Structures are given as structure tokens and as C-alpha cells.
Amino acid sequence: MEKSDVFDKVVNLTKRRGFVYPSSEIYGGFGGVYDYGPIGVLLSNNIKNHWWKNMVQRRPDIVGLDSGIFMSPKIWVASGHVVGFSDPLMENKLTHERVRADHILEEVGVVADEKMSIEEINNLLQSNKDALKKIGYNIDDYTEVKRFNLLVESNLGDFNGTKDDPVYLRGETCQGIYVNYKNVMDTTNVKIPFGIAQIGKAFRNEIAARQFIFRTREFEQMEMQYFVKPDDAMAEYESLKEYRWKSLLALGLKEENLKWHKHDNLVFYAKEAYDIEFNFPFGFKEIEGIHARGNYDLTQHQEHSGQKLEYFDEEKKEHFLPHIVESSVGVGRLFLAILCQSYTEEIVGDETRIVMRIPKHIAPIQIAILPLSKKEELSVPASSLFEELAENFMCQYDETQSIGKRYRRQDEIGTPYCITYDFDSIDDNAVTVRDRDTMEQERIQINELVNYLQAKFKN
Ligand code: GAP
């Protein structure tokens, strides 16, 4: 199967099976935003729970937080986003299509990094004019490049109609962590090194939202900020890199689909930065960033807020401003990576079977309960079985259509086990359990079912 085919098929399946819907579809759509459907929300929650377990539950040195999306506008001035958080934008003079200059240059193998001035980028566009024309961008049809700020403004509190001090929707979740760092220190017994973790929505005015849910204007981040002694920063950074790599493998991403990418030119806050990239059908692309941010953030917030943000080292009796190492990963990107990796087609008899081999421990529906017929003598006990199993597992009850069609539907949403309740079940108190991957079927006694399935899902 061609890689580009896989992507189209994944996008098609996500809509068809209720993973992801385009936003506001009945009104003609709304660009750069997607909604997660009944199956998608389960997968996305499982990805988030896995992250939380690894980053908070298993870590005595890390605590959680859930800060607001709206914050004081001063935070975004202090963080550097109001001035420095922008992409190079150019617009087609005829069609008004907006493109990112760095993206189209990347398509012809030229890197325009974040540190480059607008003049340098305009020069790069001119010197690569011919190559760009070949891929459909006639530079003469476009305006000159300008900086476009990615922060999304709201009119919250803007009662007198001025636009001088807009309230932004947060552009990254970690700012909520920095401004609560003192609260956490004062109200818990954390001692350096310690981390604060948070999952939540972030918003960016992406010029070219593209590749489905890979780059969207509203998305969810899972970020952990680890506060460390300045001298320990690089060692802590290395250990966070190793921990996050292992966590992605534990989530179920295959090692051969992952690689490190070191940033040669760093964004305004970073001392050192690596991305973990995933092998998407459209190439290796960033799914997670792991950054050594130095004391940039606390220095800025200390200066702008006028509040002391130093940590007191009880042993050495000295104050210092901690350094921060962070990990930041998008839920949507992990979701897309899992789906692309899981999509499989195989020939069974004279039919093509589509199977989403989603790692079993994060499968949206864990178990499907399928009575062989709709007749009451089967549907009543099968419904009771659903109620019993639903206490322990995410289950789906389905009595529509033929058993073959129901199996195919469950394969397409990645359900690891289908349980068939048939006419023999009434007498032998046993059911057939079918494995998604091998399609093998086993007869299991109903009173042993919970233990049997729990063992299967142990991760
Ligand atoms: N606090 C650091 C930070 O926000 P980032 O590299 O801008 O760093 C981190 O973003 C992660 O957030 C990315 O690796 C990606 O997974 C996700 N992300 C960023 N922008 C996104 C977008 N427009 N759509 C979907 N996910 C995005």
C-alpha cells in the first residue's frame, strides 16, 4: 500500500467510524478545528490517561495542575509571545491564499529557521524562485513575507471596545504552570527537583492548518515542567529525554517509527531542544518537544510580576532561580500517530479486512458483546453480560446486522475482543471470544470471563 493511500484511508475511516469529524460540518465546515466523535473521545482519553499515569501517578516528584485558558494578558508579554511568537506569512495577491514561507521552502529542501529575519526569508524565496515555481508557487504572485503573530485574541473583558490590552486564549499550557509554581511550592511539600504536569487546550492562529489533525488551531497539549538546580539542568534534561522516549514506546508507538531531531537554531526561550518525530505517511514529523529552557521563564515572570520566584535551598541556605526542563506533546498528534501505525488491510477469503491494530491497552472499545440473534432468549442474557462486563471494561453492545458485518465494524474501530453469545451459551454458560488480531476464537465459561479478559489487558 502506498504511504499516501494510508493517510487518505485513515482520514476516511476516522470519519466513517466516529473517531474525528470536521468542525461545524452542517454549516460548511470551520477550518483548522476538528471534533472527536464517540470512538475518538475514548481513544483520546486513553492517551491522556496513559500520559497522566506516567507523568504524575508513577512519579512522586511530579504534581498535577489544571489552570485556566484565559490568563492575565501580562503573562504573554512576559513570556515573549506577544512579540516573538510568529510565523512568516505571505499571501497570494489573486486568490488571497495564505501560506507559510518556511513551509514552502521546506518543500524544496531549504530551511528557514525561527531566528531568520524577514529580509533573509524574502531573499531565500527569491533565490529559490525556480524550484518553488516547479511545485506550484510563483513567488511574483505573492506579497512579501511578514510576521504573523500566532496568539489568538479574545474580547473578554473588553467592555469599552479598546483593543490595547487583549486577553488571549493560551498559546501553550505551560505558562499556567510557571505562574502557579509559587502557589505549588507554598501549598505542597515539593522539593527541587520537582515537576508540575498539566493537560489542556491551547490555541494558535496557524496560517496553514494542514495534514488533518496534525496542525490545528485548537489542540490539546500535555506538558510537564521540571524545576531543577541550575547545575543539574543538563543531566535532568537527558533523563527526561530518556523517560519520554520510553513512555512513547509504552504507549505503543514502535521504535522504528520514532527518531530524534535536534534543533540547530533555537526558539527564543530554549537552551537546547530536541523533537521526537514520528514516521507519518507524509514523512517524519514532530510529535513531542523536549526543551531545556534555562531560567528564562521564571526570570521573565519575576521581572514582570515583581514577585520573588526564587527557591530556597534549606541545606545550603541560599536562594536561586530554578532552571526548567520541559516535555510537551500534542494529544492530537499522538492520536494520529497511533491511527496511522495501526491501519492494516489483509485479505481474508475473497474480502479485504481492515483492522485498526490499536495497542490493546488504549483501544477505544475494549470488548464488544454480540448476541448471535436479536431474539429475546439471547438478547436478554447478552444484555446482562454487557452490564456485568461494563463494570470493568469499556464495552459496546451490538445486535444489528450479520455477525460477520459486526466483526468487521469492530475490527475497524480496533476492538481487541468480540464476545458472541449464541444458542449454546444458554445451556453451557460459555461464550466465544474472538481475538481481533489473530481472529482465533476461544470458548470461555462466563464466570471466568472477567479474569480471563483482565489478564489480556494487563499492560
Ligand atoms: N511549551 C512548549 C511548546 O508549546 P511547541 O513545540 O510549540 O512547544 C509542543 O508545541 C507540542 O504541541 C508539539 O510537539 C505538538 O505535538 C503540539 N502542537 C503544537 N502546535 C500544534 C498545532 N497547531 N496543532 C496540533 N498540535 C500542536
PDB file of C-alpha atoms in Angstrom, residues 212-333:
ATOM      1  CA  PHE A 212      -5.792  16.753   9.099  1.00  0.00           C
ATOM      2  CA  ILE A 213      -5.429  16.842  12.897  1.00  0.00           C
ATOM      3  CA  PHE A 214      -1.628  17.214  12.708  1.00  0.00           C
ATOM      4  CA  ARG A 215      -1.729  21.019  12.737  1.00  0.00           C
ATOM      5  CA  THR A 216      -4.901  22.610  14.055  1.00  0.00           C
ATOM      6  CA  ARG A 217      -5.862  25.982  15.526  1.00  0.00           C
ATOM      7  CA  GLU A 218      -7.337  24.436  18.671  1.00  0.00           C
ATOM      8  CA  PHE A 219      -5.480  21.466  20.133  1.00  0.00           C
ATOM      9  CA  GLU A 220      -4.634  19.761  23.383  1.00  0.00           C
ATOM     10  CA  GLN A 221      -1.179  19.711  24.928  1.00  0.00           C
ATOM     11  CA  MET A 222       0.247  17.507  27.658  1.00  0.00           C
ATOM     12  CA  GLU A 223       3.097  19.405  29.243  1.00  0.00           C
ATOM     13  CA  MET A 224       5.378  18.781  32.182  1.00  0.00           C
ATOM     14  CA  GLN A 225       7.718  21.443  33.527  1.00  0.00           C
ATOM     15  CA  TYR A 226      10.517  20.139  35.752  1.00  0.00           C
ATOM     16  CA  PHE A 227      12.185  22.624  38.103  1.00  0.00           C
ATOM     17  CA  VAL A 228      15.839  21.824  38.769  1.00  0.00           C
ATOM     18  CA  LYS A 229      19.074  23.206  40.212  1.00  0.00           C
ATOM     19  CA  PRO A 230      20.969  25.123  37.515  1.00  0.00           C
ATOM     20  CA  ASP A 231      23.991  22.788  37.752  1.00  0.00           C
ATOM     21  CA  ASP A 232      21.803  19.706  37.304  1.00  0.00           C
ATOM     22  CA  ALA A 233      19.826  21.046  34.331  1.00  0.00           C
ATOM     23  CA  MET A 234      21.559  19.185  31.520  1.00  0.00           C
ATOM     24  CA  ALA A 235      21.645  15.849  33.392  1.00  0.00           C
ATOM     25  CA  GLU A 236      17.934  16.227  34.208  1.00  0.00           C
ATOM     26  CA  TYR A 237      17.301  17.114  30.579  1.00  0.00           C
ATOM     27  CA  GLU A 238      18.965  13.903  29.405  1.00  0.00           C
ATOM     28  CA  SER A 239      16.981  11.808  31.858  1.00  0.00           C
ATOM     29  CA  LEU A 240      13.689  13.463  30.792  1.00  0.00           C
ATOM     30  CA  LYS A 241      14.520  12.698  27.164  1.00  0.00           C
ATOM     31  CA  GLU A 242      15.090   9.052  28.025  1.00  0.00           C
ATOM     32  CA  TYR A 243      11.926   8.852  30.157  1.00  0.00           C
ATOM     33  CA  ARG A 244       9.724  10.357  27.455  1.00  0.00           C
ATOM     34  CA  TRP A 245      11.159   8.090  24.739  1.00  0.00           C
ATOM     35  CA  LYS A 246      10.325   5.051  26.892  1.00  0.00           C
ATOM     36  CA  SER A 247       6.846   6.430  27.649  1.00  0.00           C
ATOM     37  CA  LEU A 248       6.054   6.727  23.946  1.00  0.00           C
ATOM     38  CA  LEU A 249       7.165   3.125  23.440  1.00  0.00           C
ATOM     39  CA  ALA A 250       4.992   2.081  26.391  1.00  0.00           C
ATOM     40  CA  LEU A 251       2.050   3.887  24.787  1.00  0.00           C
ATOM     41  CA  GLY A 252       2.537   1.566  21.835  1.00  0.00           C
ATOM     42  CA  LEU A 253       4.472   3.570  19.246  1.00  0.00           C
ATOM     43  CA  LYS A 254       7.031   1.350  17.533  1.00  0.00           C
ATOM     44  CA  GLU A 255      10.664   2.318  17.987  1.00  0.00           C
ATOM     45  CA  GLU A 256      11.346   2.070  14.247  1.00  0.00           C
ATOM     46  CA  ASN A 257       8.701   4.776  13.709  1.00  0.00           C
ATOM     47  CA  LEU A 258      10.414   7.263  16.050  1.00  0.00           C
ATOM     48  CA  LYS A 259      13.521   9.379  15.756  1.00  0.00           C
ATOM     49  CA  TRP A 260      15.221  12.310  17.467  1.00  0.00           C
ATOM     50  CA  HIS A 261      15.603  15.658  15.774  1.00  0.00           C
ATOM     51  CA  LYS A 262      17.951  18.198  17.327  1.00  0.00           C
ATOM     52  CA  HIS A 263      17.120  21.879  16.816  1.00  0.00           C
ATOM     53  CA  ASP A 264      20.169  23.669  15.458  1.00  0.00           C
ATOM     54  CA  ASN A 265      18.536  27.067  15.694  1.00  0.00           C
ATOM     55  CA  LEU A 266      16.630  27.542  18.886  1.00  0.00           C
ATOM     56  CA  VAL A 267      13.341  29.345  19.632  1.00  0.00           C
ATOM     57  CA  PHE A 268      13.585  32.421  21.823  1.00  0.00           C
ATOM     58  CA  TYR A 269      13.353  30.615  25.180  1.00  0.00           C
ATOM     59  CA  ALA A 270      15.355  27.436  24.594  1.00  0.00           C
ATOM     60  CA  LYS A 271      18.913  26.477  25.642  1.00  0.00           C
ATOM     61  CA  GLU A 272      18.716  23.095  23.944  1.00  0.00           C
ATOM     62  CA  ALA A 273      15.820  21.447  22.160  1.00  0.00           C
ATOM     63  CA  TYR A 274      15.038  18.089  20.666  1.00  0.00           C
ATOM     64  CA  ASP A 275      11.883  16.853  18.995  1.00  0.00           C
ATOM     65  CA  ILE A 276      10.729  13.291  18.854  1.00  0.00           C
ATOM     66  CA  GLU A 277       9.465  12.710  15.331  1.00  0.00           C
ATOM     67  CA  PHE A 278       7.048  10.040  14.156  1.00  0.00           C
ATOM     68  CA  ASN A 279       7.082   8.410  10.744  1.00  0.00           C
ATOM     69  CA  PHE A 280       3.728   9.674   9.429  1.00  0.00           C
ATOM     70  CA  PRO A 281       2.594   8.730   5.906  1.00  0.00           C
ATOM     71  CA  PHE A 282       3.638  12.308   4.962  1.00  0.00           C
ATOM     72  CA  GLY A 283       7.141  11.876   6.432  1.00  0.00           C
ATOM     73  CA  PHE A 284       8.896  12.084   9.811  1.00  0.00           C
ATOM     74  CA  LYS A 285       7.262  14.974  11.708  1.00  0.00           C
ATOM     75  CA  GLU A 286       7.378  16.328  15.265  1.00  0.00           C
ATOM     76  CA  ILE A 287       5.071  14.806  17.830  1.00  0.00           C
ATOM     77  CA  GLU A 288       6.817  15.944  21.017  1.00  0.00           C
ATOM     78  CA  GLY A 289       9.265  18.644  22.041  1.00  0.00           C
ATOM     79  CA  ILE A 290      11.723  18.300  24.923  1.00  0.00           C
ATOM     80  CA  HIS A 291      13.325  21.593  25.775  1.00  0.00           C
ATOM     81  CA  ALA A 292      15.917  22.905  28.225  1.00  0.00           C
ATOM     82  CA  ARG A 293      14.501  26.381  28.903  1.00  0.00           C
ATOM     83  CA  GLY A 294      17.131  27.613  31.365  1.00  0.00           C
ATOM     84  CA  ASN A 295      15.729  30.158  33.828  1.00  0.00           C
ATOM     85  CA  TYR A 296      14.201  32.252  31.041  1.00  0.00           C
ATOM     86  CA  ASP A 297      10.578  31.790  32.094  1.00  0.00           C
ATOM     87  CA  LEU A 298      10.963  32.366  35.818  1.00  0.00           C
ATOM     88  CA  THR A 299      13.269  35.341  35.180  1.00  0.00           C
ATOM     89  CA  GLN A 300      10.695  36.933  32.897  1.00  0.00           C
ATOM     90  CA  HIS A 301       7.752  36.328  35.235  1.00  0.00           C
ATOM     91  CA  GLN A 302       9.734  37.512  38.248  1.00  0.00           C
ATOM     92  CA  GLU A 303      10.634  40.711  36.461  1.00  0.00           C
ATOM     93  CA  HIS A 304       7.197  41.429  35.009  1.00  0.00           C
ATOM     94  CA  SER A 305       5.150  40.448  38.085  1.00  0.00           C
ATOM     95  CA  GLY A 306       7.501  41.978  40.653  1.00  0.00           C
ATOM     96  CA  GLN A 307       7.112  38.789  42.755  1.00  0.00           C
ATOM     97  CA  LYS A 308      10.126  36.837  44.022  1.00  0.00           C
ATOM     98  CA  LEU A 309      10.105  33.428  42.380  1.00  0.00           C
ATOM     99  CA  GLU A 310      13.337  32.104  43.862  1.00  0.00           C
ATOM    100  CA  TYR A 311      13.624  28.740  45.535  1.00  0.00           C
ATOM    101  CA  PHE A 312      15.207  28.486  48.973  1.00  0.00           C
ATOM    102  CA  ASP A 313      17.713  25.687  49.377  1.00  0.00           C
ATOM    103  CA  GLU A 314      17.346  24.672  53.046  1.00  0.00           C
ATOM    104  CA  GLU A 315      20.672  22.818  53.154  1.00  0.00           C
ATOM    105  CA  LYS A 316      22.844  25.470  51.594  1.00  0.00           C
ATOM    106  CA  LYS A 317      20.743  28.324  52.961  1.00  0.00           C
ATOM    107  CA  GLU A 318      20.686  30.038  49.612  1.00  0.00           C
ATOM    108  CA  HIS A 319      18.135  31.380  47.172  1.00  0.00           C
ATOM    109  CA  PHE A 320      18.251  30.641  43.455  1.00  0.00           C
ATOM    110  CA  LEU A 321      16.056  30.727  40.398  1.00  0.00           C
ATOM    111  CA  PRO A 322      15.460  27.155  39.222  1.00  0.00           C
ATOM    112  CA  HIS A 323      16.078  26.087  35.648  1.00  0.00           C
ATOM    113  CA  ILE A 324      13.311  24.336  33.754  1.00  0.00           C
ATOM    114  CA  VAL A 325      13.343  21.302  31.507  1.00  0.00           C
ATOM    115  CA  GLU A 326      10.051  20.567  29.797  1.00  0.00           C
ATOM    116  CA  SER A 327       8.316  17.911  27.787  1.00  0.00           C
ATOM    117  CA  SER A 328       5.423  18.938  25.581  1.00  0.00           C
ATOM    118  CA  VAL A 329       3.328  16.653  23.414  1.00  0.00           C
ATOM    119  CA  GLY A 330       0.091  17.135  21.484  1.00  0.00           C
ATOM    120  CA  VAL A 331      -2.769  14.713  22.136  1.00  0.00           C
ATOM    121  CA  GLY A 332      -3.944  15.039  18.503  1.00  0.00           C
ATOM    122  CA  ARG A 333      -0.512  14.190  17.122  1.00  0.00           C
TER     123      ARG A 333
END
